[in-house]
């Protein structure tokens, strides 16, 4: 038994002499020391590159998403107005402000057929645009003039749409243009009768309109 104890002591003494135990302590100490300065610098460079490359794309995506959101809102206003005309069995008018610029769309059930929003008539909906957007009547496709002198669209109980200036029947077409502060313009051409909406985007520095929404300015 004494020989075994002496042998074990000799092994421990030899291990300590060759530095094996301190080496384990040094490895444990290094593992607990965290990241080195070089590693932190590499991480910071990677984060910087991602920010430089990704941030502009994020901002561009934001411009597109917000603009298309306003377009979707107007399309929804047109659809809701038509549906309410059919359901109520009465004309529904949707108007924009006079003067060419509108910041809000208002739709109501025109019970007495005078094309004006009177006290007691049910408002179908109001759709305000954000301050950085404007809605314009397209000069080449003027919208229907309501009796209130506002431009807009009149939906008959059958669902047919009267949309063009100078008409009192479902014929022709009218259009509105939604613009943002970056110079992007999207036009909604509303077809008389069916009320079908054709969406187009203006080609920059051109009078042309494209059905693909790909001509963005930022």
PDB file of C-alpha atoms in Angstrom:
ATOM      1  CA  UNK A   1       0.000   0.000   0.000  1.00  0.00           C
ATOM      2  CA  UNK A   2       2.824   2.326   0.855  1.00  0.00           C
ATOM      3  CA  UNK A   3       4.464   1.560  -2.486  1.00  0.00           C
ATOM      4  CA  UNK A   4       1.245   2.547  -4.353  1.00  0.00           C
ATOM      5  CA  UNK A   5       1.001   5.848  -2.489  1.00  0.00           C
ATOM      6  CA  UNK A   6       4.627   6.656  -3.214  1.00  0.00           C
ATOM      7  CA  UNK A   7       4.106   5.865  -6.886  1.00  0.00           C
ATOM      8  CA  UNK A   8       1.040   8.105  -7.105  1.00  0.00           C
ATOM      9  CA  UNK A   9       2.927  10.961  -5.438  1.00  0.00           C
ATOM     10  CA  UNK A  10       5.801  10.510  -7.891  1.00  0.00           C
ATOM     11  CA  UNK A  11       3.396  10.734 -10.883  1.00  0.00           C
ATOM     12  CA  UNK A  12       1.820  13.925  -9.545  1.00  0.00           C
ATOM     13  CA  UNK A  13       5.214  15.446  -8.904  1.00  0.00           C
ATOM     14  CA  UNK A  14       6.410  14.600 -12.403  1.00  0.00           C
ATOM     15  CA  UNK A  15       3.226  16.044 -13.933  1.00  0.00           C
ATOM     16  CA  UNK A  16       3.695  19.304 -12.089  1.00  0.00           C
ATOM     17  CA  UNK A  17       7.387  19.436 -13.075  1.00  0.00           C
ATOM     18  CA  UNK A  18       6.588  19.182 -16.782  1.00  0.00           C
ATOM     19  CA  UNK A  19       3.988  21.963 -16.561  1.00  0.00           C
ATOM     20  CA  UNK A  20       0.930  19.958 -17.520  1.00  0.00           C
ATOM     21  CA  UNK A  21      -1.353  21.341 -14.817  1.00  0.00           C
ATOM     22  CA  UNK A  22      -0.474  25.017 -15.377  1.00  0.00           C
ATOM     23  CA  UNK A  23      -1.107  24.469 -19.107  1.00  0.00           C
ATOM     24  CA  UNK A  24      -4.668  23.359 -18.304  1.00  0.00           C
ATOM     25  CA  UNK A  25      -5.166  26.450 -16.184  1.00  0.00           C
ATOM     26  CA  UNK A  26      -3.892  28.673 -18.990  1.00  0.00           C
ATOM     27  CA  UNK A  27      -6.271  27.069 -21.485  1.00  0.00           C
ATOM     28  CA  UNK A  28      -9.173  27.569 -19.099  1.00  0.00           C
ATOM     29  CA  UNK A  29      -8.169  31.168 -18.533  1.00  0.00           C
ATOM     30  CA  UNK A  30      -8.004  31.866 -22.279  1.00  0.00           C
ATOM     31  CA  UNK A  31     -11.439  30.361 -22.861  1.00  0.00           C
ATOM     32  CA  UNK A  32     -12.903  32.711 -20.259  1.00  0.00           C
ATOM     33  CA  UNK A  33     -11.204  35.837 -21.648  1.00  0.00           C
ATOM     34  CA  UNK A  34     -13.912  36.413 -24.409  1.00  0.00           C
ATOM     35  CA  UNK A  35     -13.374  37.838 -27.918  1.00  0.00           C
ATOM     36  CA  UNK A  36     -10.091  39.346 -28.985  1.00  0.00           C
ATOM     37  CA  UNK A  37      -9.796  42.876 -30.376  1.00  0.00           C
ATOM     38  CA  UNK A  38      -9.285  41.547 -33.907  1.00  0.00           C
ATOM     39  CA  UNK A  39     -12.422  39.425 -33.688  1.00  0.00           C
ATOM     40  CA  UNK A  40     -14.459  42.423 -32.545  1.00  0.00           C
ATOM     41  CA  UNK A  41     -13.081  44.541 -35.376  1.00  0.00           C
ATOM     42  CA  UNK A  42     -14.036  41.883 -37.928  1.00  0.00           C
ATOM     43  CA  UNK A  43     -17.583  41.774 -36.565  1.00  0.00           C
ATOM     44  CA  UNK A  44     -17.842  45.574 -36.712  1.00  0.00           C
ATOM     45  CA  UNK A  45     -16.675  45.606 -40.344  1.00  0.00           C
ATOM     46  CA  UNK A  46     -19.252  42.973 -41.297  1.00  0.00           C
ATOM     47  CA  UNK A  47     -22.037  44.930 -39.580  1.00  0.00           C
ATOM     48  CA  UNK A  48     -20.937  48.086 -41.397  1.00  0.00           C
ATOM     49  CA  UNK A  49     -20.972  46.408 -44.805  1.00  0.00           C
ATOM     50  CA  UNK A  50     -24.442  44.967 -44.182  1.00  0.00           C
ATOM     51  CA  UNK A  51     -25.734  48.406 -43.141  1.00  0.00           C
ATOM     52  CA  UNK A  52     -24.255  50.161 -46.188  1.00  0.00           C
ATOM     53  CA  UNK A  53     -25.639  47.600 -48.628  1.00  0.00           C
ATOM     54  CA  UNK A  54     -28.964  46.804 -46.957  1.00  0.00           C
ATOM     55  CA  UNK A  55     -30.186  50.198 -45.713  1.00  0.00           C
ATOM     56  CA  UNK A  56     -30.682  51.819 -49.159  1.00  0.00           C
ATOM     57  CA  UNK A  57     -32.602  48.746 -50.350  1.00  0.00           C
ATOM     58  CA  UNK A  58     -34.751  48.923 -47.230  1.00  0.00           C
ATOM     59  CA  UNK A  59     -35.564  52.588 -47.847  1.00  0.00           C
ATOM     60  CA  UNK A  60     -36.448  51.908 -51.489  1.00  0.00           C
ATOM     61  CA  UNK A  61     -38.728  49.061 -50.449  1.00  0.00           C
ATOM     62  CA  UNK A  62     -40.421  51.409 -47.971  1.00  0.00           C
ATOM     63  CA  UNK A  63     -41.126  54.000 -50.697  1.00  0.00           C
ATOM     64  CA  UNK A  64     -42.661  51.365 -52.968  1.00  0.00           C
ATOM     65  CA  UNK A  65     -44.721  49.716 -50.234  1.00  0.00           C
ATOM     66  CA  UNK A  66     -46.204  52.976 -48.941  1.00  0.00           C
ATOM     67  CA  UNK A  67     -47.061  54.268 -52.419  1.00  0.00           C
ATOM     68  CA  UNK A  68     -48.707  51.010 -53.444  1.00  0.00           C
ATOM     69  CA  UNK A  69     -50.573  51.025 -50.131  1.00  0.00           C
ATOM     70  CA  UNK A  70     -52.227  54.331 -51.085  1.00  0.00           C
ATOM     71  CA  UNK A  71     -53.097  52.946 -54.515  1.00  0.00           C
ATOM     72  CA  UNK A  72     -54.637  49.868 -52.913  1.00  0.00           C
ATOM     73  CA  UNK A  73     -56.693  52.102 -50.623  1.00  0.00           C
ATOM     74  CA  UNK A  74     -58.228  53.960 -53.574  1.00  0.00           C
ATOM     75  CA  UNK A  75     -59.004  50.741 -55.403  1.00  0.00           C
ATOM     76  CA  UNK A  76     -60.685  49.504 -52.251  1.00  0.00           C
ATOM     77  CA  UNK A  77     -62.755  52.723 -52.035  1.00  0.00           C
ATOM     78  CA  UNK A  78     -64.004  52.193 -55.587  1.00  0.00           C
ATOM     79  CA  UNK A  79     -64.869  48.545 -54.946  1.00  0.00           C
ATOM     80  CA  UNK A  80     -66.672  49.260 -51.660  1.00  0.00           C
ATOM     81  CA  UNK A  81     -68.709  52.039 -53.283  1.00  0.00           C
ATOM     82  CA  UNK A  82     -69.858  49.776 -56.114  1.00  0.00           C
ATOM     83  CA  UNK A  83     -70.761  46.921 -53.775  1.00  0.00           C
ATOM     84  CA  UNK A  84     -72.840  49.250 -51.590  1.00  0.00           C
ATOM     85  CA  UNK A  85     -74.746  50.547 -54.628  1.00  0.00           C
ATOM     86  CA  UNK A  86     -75.729  46.996 -55.540  1.00  0.00           C
ATOM     87  CA  UNK A  87     -76.607  45.989 -51.977  1.00  0.00           C
ATOM     88  CA  UNK A  88     -78.608  49.097 -51.138  1.00  0.00           C
ATOM     89  CA  UNK A  89     -80.367  49.309 -54.494  1.00  0.00           C
ATOM     90  CA  UNK A  90     -79.588  53.038 -54.566  1.00  0.00           C
ATOM     91  CA  UNK A  91     -76.937  55.184 -56.277  1.00  0.00           C
ATOM     92  CA  UNK A  92     -73.645  55.594 -54.440  1.00  0.00           C
ATOM     93  CA  UNK A  93     -71.444  58.600 -55.179  1.00  0.00           C
ATOM     94  CA  UNK A  94     -67.728  58.864 -54.462  1.00  0.00           C
ATOM     95  CA  UNK A  95     -66.269  62.354 -54.650  1.00  0.00           C
ATOM     96  CA  UNK A  96     -62.915  64.099 -54.595  1.00  0.00           C
ATOM     97  CA  UNK A  97     -62.297  67.765 -53.845  1.00  0.00           C
ATOM     98  CA  UNK A  98     -62.500  70.305 -56.646  1.00  0.00           C
ATOM     99  CA  UNK A  99     -59.416  72.101 -57.877  1.00  0.00           C
ATOM    100  CA  UNK A 100     -57.630  69.028 -59.185  1.00  0.00           C
ATOM    101  CA  UNK A 101     -56.158  67.905 -55.868  1.00  0.00           C
ATOM    102  CA  UNK A 102     -57.767  65.636 -53.309  1.00  0.00           C
ATOM    103  CA  UNK A 103     -56.561  64.416 -49.926  1.00  0.00           C
ATOM    104  CA  UNK A 104     -59.672  62.422 -49.051  1.00  0.00           C
ATOM    105  CA  UNK A 105     -62.227  60.279 -50.834  1.00  0.00           C
ATOM    106  CA  UNK A 106     -65.803  60.308 -49.538  1.00  0.00           C
ATOM    107  CA  UNK A 107     -68.471  57.819 -50.580  1.00  0.00           C
ATOM    108  CA  UNK A 108     -72.160  57.911 -49.613  1.00  0.00           C
ATOM    109  CA  UNK A 109     -75.521  56.400 -50.497  1.00  0.00           C
ATOM    110  CA  UNK A 110     -77.205  59.089 -52.586  1.00  0.00           C
ATOM    111  CA  UNK A 111     -80.762  58.318 -51.544  1.00  0.00           C
ATOM    112  CA  UNK A 112     -82.426  61.322 -53.195  1.00  0.00           C
ATOM    113  CA  UNK A 113     -80.265  61.141 -56.320  1.00  0.00           C
ATOM    114  CA  UNK A 114     -79.074  64.763 -56.192  1.00  0.00           C
ATOM    115  CA  UNK A 115     -75.367  63.718 -56.169  1.00  0.00           C
ATOM    116  CA  UNK A 116     -74.733  65.735 -53.005  1.00  0.00           C
ATOM    117  CA  UNK A 117     -74.015  64.546 -49.496  1.00  0.00           C
ATOM    118  CA  UNK A 118     -77.110  65.578 -47.563  1.00  0.00           C
ATOM    119  CA  UNK A 119     -77.896  65.331 -43.877  1.00  0.00           C
ATOM    120  CA  UNK A 120     -79.126  61.858 -43.023  1.00  0.00           C
ATOM    121  CA  UNK A 121     -77.556  60.114 -45.998  1.00  0.00           C
ATOM    122  CA  UNK A 122     -75.412  57.170 -45.032  1.00  0.00           C
ATOM    123  CA  UNK A 123     -71.680  57.601 -45.520  1.00  0.00           C
ATOM    124  CA  UNK A 124     -70.204  54.433 -46.959  1.00  0.00           C
ATOM    125  CA  UNK A 125     -66.634  55.377 -46.130  1.00  0.00           C
ATOM    126  CA  UNK A 126     -63.936  58.021 -45.985  1.00  0.00           C
ATOM    127  CA  UNK A 127     -60.414  57.304 -47.164  1.00  0.00           C
ATOM    128  CA  UNK A 128     -57.836  59.994 -46.276  1.00  0.00           C
ATOM    129  CA  UNK A 129     -54.472  60.032 -48.020  1.00  0.00           C
ATOM    130  CA  UNK A 130     -51.219  60.655 -46.193  1.00  0.00           C
ATOM    131  CA  UNK A 131     -49.817  64.154 -46.352  1.00  0.00           C
ATOM    132  CA  UNK A 132     -46.967  63.177 -48.713  1.00  0.00           C
ATOM    133  CA  UNK A 133     -49.439  61.950 -51.353  1.00  0.00           C
ATOM    134  CA  UNK A 134     -51.878  63.792 -53.588  1.00  0.00           C
ATOM    135  CA  UNK A 135     -54.674  62.579 -55.860  1.00  0.00           C
ATOM    136  CA  UNK A 136     -55.131  64.398 -59.162  1.00  0.00           C
ATOM    137  CA  UNK A 137     -57.773  64.231 -61.816  1.00  0.00           C
ATOM    138  CA  UNK A 138     -56.103  63.088 -65.036  1.00  0.00           C
ATOM    139  CA  UNK A 139     -56.476  65.992 -67.532  1.00  0.00           C
ATOM    140  CA  UNK A 140     -56.733  63.600 -70.474  1.00  0.00           C
ATOM    141  CA  UNK A 141     -59.368  61.403 -68.789  1.00  0.00           C
ATOM    142  CA  UNK A 142     -61.488  63.723 -66.692  1.00  0.00           C
ATOM    143  CA  UNK A 143     -63.791  62.239 -64.118  1.00  0.00           C
ATOM    144  CA  UNK A 144     -67.529  62.642 -63.809  1.00  0.00           C
ATOM    145  CA  UNK A 145     -68.725  65.972 -62.425  1.00  0.00           C
ATOM    146  CA  UNK A 146     -71.155  65.476 -59.566  1.00  0.00           C
ATOM    147  CA  UNK A 147     -73.881  68.046 -58.910  1.00  0.00           C
ATOM    148  CA  UNK A 148     -71.805  69.257 -55.952  1.00  0.00           C
ATOM    149  CA  UNK A 149     -69.146  70.369 -58.499  1.00  0.00           C
ATOM    150  CA  UNK A 150     -66.777  67.753 -57.129  1.00  0.00           C
ATOM    151  CA  UNK A 151     -65.225  65.240 -59.479  1.00  0.00           C
ATOM    152  CA  UNK A 152     -65.824  61.592 -58.795  1.00  0.00           C
ATOM    153  CA  UNK A 153     -67.637  58.421 -59.729  1.00  0.00           C
ATOM    154  CA  UNK A 154     -71.334  57.590 -59.553  1.00  0.00           C
ATOM    155  CA  UNK A 155     -72.379  53.950 -59.168  1.00  0.00           C
ATOM    156  CA  UNK A 156     -75.911  52.985 -60.195  1.00  0.00           C
ATOM    157  CA  UNK A 157     -77.953  50.329 -58.323  1.00  0.00           C
ATOM    158  CA  UNK A 158     -77.103  47.895 -61.114  1.00  0.00           C
ATOM    159  CA  UNK A 159     -73.402  48.308 -60.343  1.00  0.00           C
ATOM    160  CA  UNK A 160     -72.709  50.256 -63.534  1.00  0.00           C
ATOM    161  CA  UNK A 161     -70.286  53.161 -63.153  1.00  0.00           C
ATOM    162  CA  UNK A 162     -70.609  56.664 -64.580  1.00  0.00           C
ATOM    163  CA  UNK A 163     -67.034  57.929 -64.608  1.00  0.00           C
ATOM    164  CA  UNK A 164     -66.397  60.272 -67.545  1.00  0.00           C
ATOM    165  CA  UNK A 165     -66.874  64.017 -67.691  1.00  0.00           C
ATOM    166  CA  UNK A 166     -69.803  65.200 -69.812  1.00  0.00           C
ATOM    167  CA  UNK A 167     -71.664  61.904 -69.690  1.00  0.00           C
ATOM    168  CA  UNK A 168     -74.742  60.769 -67.802  1.00  0.00           C
ATOM    169  CA  UNK A 169     -74.537  57.177 -68.973  1.00  0.00           C
ATOM    170  CA  UNK A 170     -72.022  54.360 -68.422  1.00  0.00           C
ATOM    171  CA  UNK A 171     -69.683  55.194 -71.319  1.00  0.00           C
ATOM    172  CA  UNK A 172     -66.081  56.322 -71.705  1.00  0.00           C
ATOM    173  CA  UNK A 173     -63.515  56.345 -68.923  1.00  0.00           C
ATOM    174  CA  UNK A 174     -62.122  58.610 -66.223  1.00  0.00           C
ATOM    175  CA  UNK A 175     -58.836  58.508 -64.359  1.00  0.00           C
ATOM    176  CA  UNK A 176     -57.138  59.712 -61.200  1.00  0.00           C
ATOM    177  CA  UNK A 177     -53.394  60.003 -60.583  1.00  0.00           C
ATOM    178  CA  UNK A 178     -51.762  59.342 -57.221  1.00  0.00           C
ATOM    179  CA  UNK A 179     -48.408  61.115 -56.759  1.00  0.00           C
ATOM    180  CA  UNK A 180     -45.772  61.080 -54.021  1.00  0.00           C
ATOM    181  CA  UNK A 181     -43.024  63.523 -52.999  1.00  0.00           C
ATOM    182  CA  UNK A 182     -40.407  61.553 -54.958  1.00  0.00           C
ATOM    183  CA  UNK A 183     -42.073  62.193 -58.296  1.00  0.00           C
ATOM    184  CA  UNK A 184     -43.697  58.784 -58.702  1.00  0.00           C
ATOM    185  CA  UNK A 185     -47.100  58.781 -60.416  1.00  0.00           C
ATOM    186  CA  UNK A 186     -49.580  55.903 -60.605  1.00  0.00           C
ATOM    187  CA  UNK A 187     -52.760  56.302 -62.639  1.00  0.00           C
ATOM    188  CA  UNK A 188     -56.009  54.436 -62.102  1.00  0.00           C
ATOM    189  CA  UNK A 189     -58.164  54.406 -65.241  1.00  0.00           C
ATOM    190  CA  UNK A 190     -61.757  53.555 -64.380  1.00  0.00           C
ATOM    191  CA  UNK A 191     -63.830  52.045 -67.155  1.00  0.00           C
ATOM    192  CA  UNK A 192     -67.453  53.161 -67.418  1.00  0.00           C
ATOM    193  CA  UNK A 193     -70.089  50.487 -67.011  1.00  0.00           C
ATOM    194  CA  UNK A 194     -68.106  47.654 -65.480  1.00  0.00           C
ATOM    195  CA  UNK A 195     -66.034  49.946 -63.259  1.00  0.00           C
ATOM    196  CA  UNK A 196     -62.905  47.969 -64.128  1.00  0.00           C
ATOM    197  CA  UNK A 197     -59.732  49.684 -62.889  1.00  0.00           C
ATOM    198  CA  UNK A 198     -56.562  49.682 -65.000  1.00  0.00           C
ATOM    199  CA  UNK A 199     -53.412  50.548 -63.039  1.00  0.00           C
ATOM    200  CA  UNK A 200     -50.457  52.228 -64.777  1.00  0.00           C
ATOM    201  CA  UNK A 201     -47.213  53.908 -63.724  1.00  0.00           C
ATOM    202  CA  UNK A 202     -45.736  56.917 -65.454  1.00  0.00           C
ATOM    203  CA  UNK A 203     -42.361  56.432 -67.118  1.00  0.00           C
ATOM    204  CA  UNK A 204     -39.974  59.122 -65.743  1.00  0.00           C
ATOM    205  CA  UNK A 205     -39.151  62.009 -68.094  1.00  0.00           C
ATOM    206  CA  UNK A 206     -41.792  60.749 -70.493  1.00  0.00           C
ATOM    207  CA  UNK A 207     -45.496  61.049 -71.191  1.00  0.00           C
ATOM    208  CA  UNK A 208     -45.849  57.298 -71.450  1.00  0.00           C
ATOM    209  CA  UNK A 209     -47.655  55.043 -69.001  1.00  0.00           C
ATOM    210  CA  UNK A 210     -46.674  51.462 -68.257  1.00  0.00           C
ATOM    211  CA  UNK A 211     -48.917  48.777 -66.736  1.00  0.00           C
ATOM    212  CA  UNK A 212     -45.892  47.438 -64.847  1.00  0.00           C
ATOM    213  CA  UNK A 213     -45.041  49.305 -61.631  1.00  0.00           C
ATOM    214  CA  UNK A 214     -41.280  49.381 -62.154  1.00  0.00           C
ATOM    215  CA  UNK A 215     -40.355  53.002 -62.905  1.00  0.00           C
ATOM    216  CA  UNK A 216     -39.496  54.219 -59.407  1.00  0.00           C
ATOM    217  CA  UNK A 217     -37.759  57.345 -58.204  1.00  0.00           C
ATOM    218  CA  UNK A 218     -36.236  57.562 -54.738  1.00  0.00           C
TER     219      UNK A 218
END
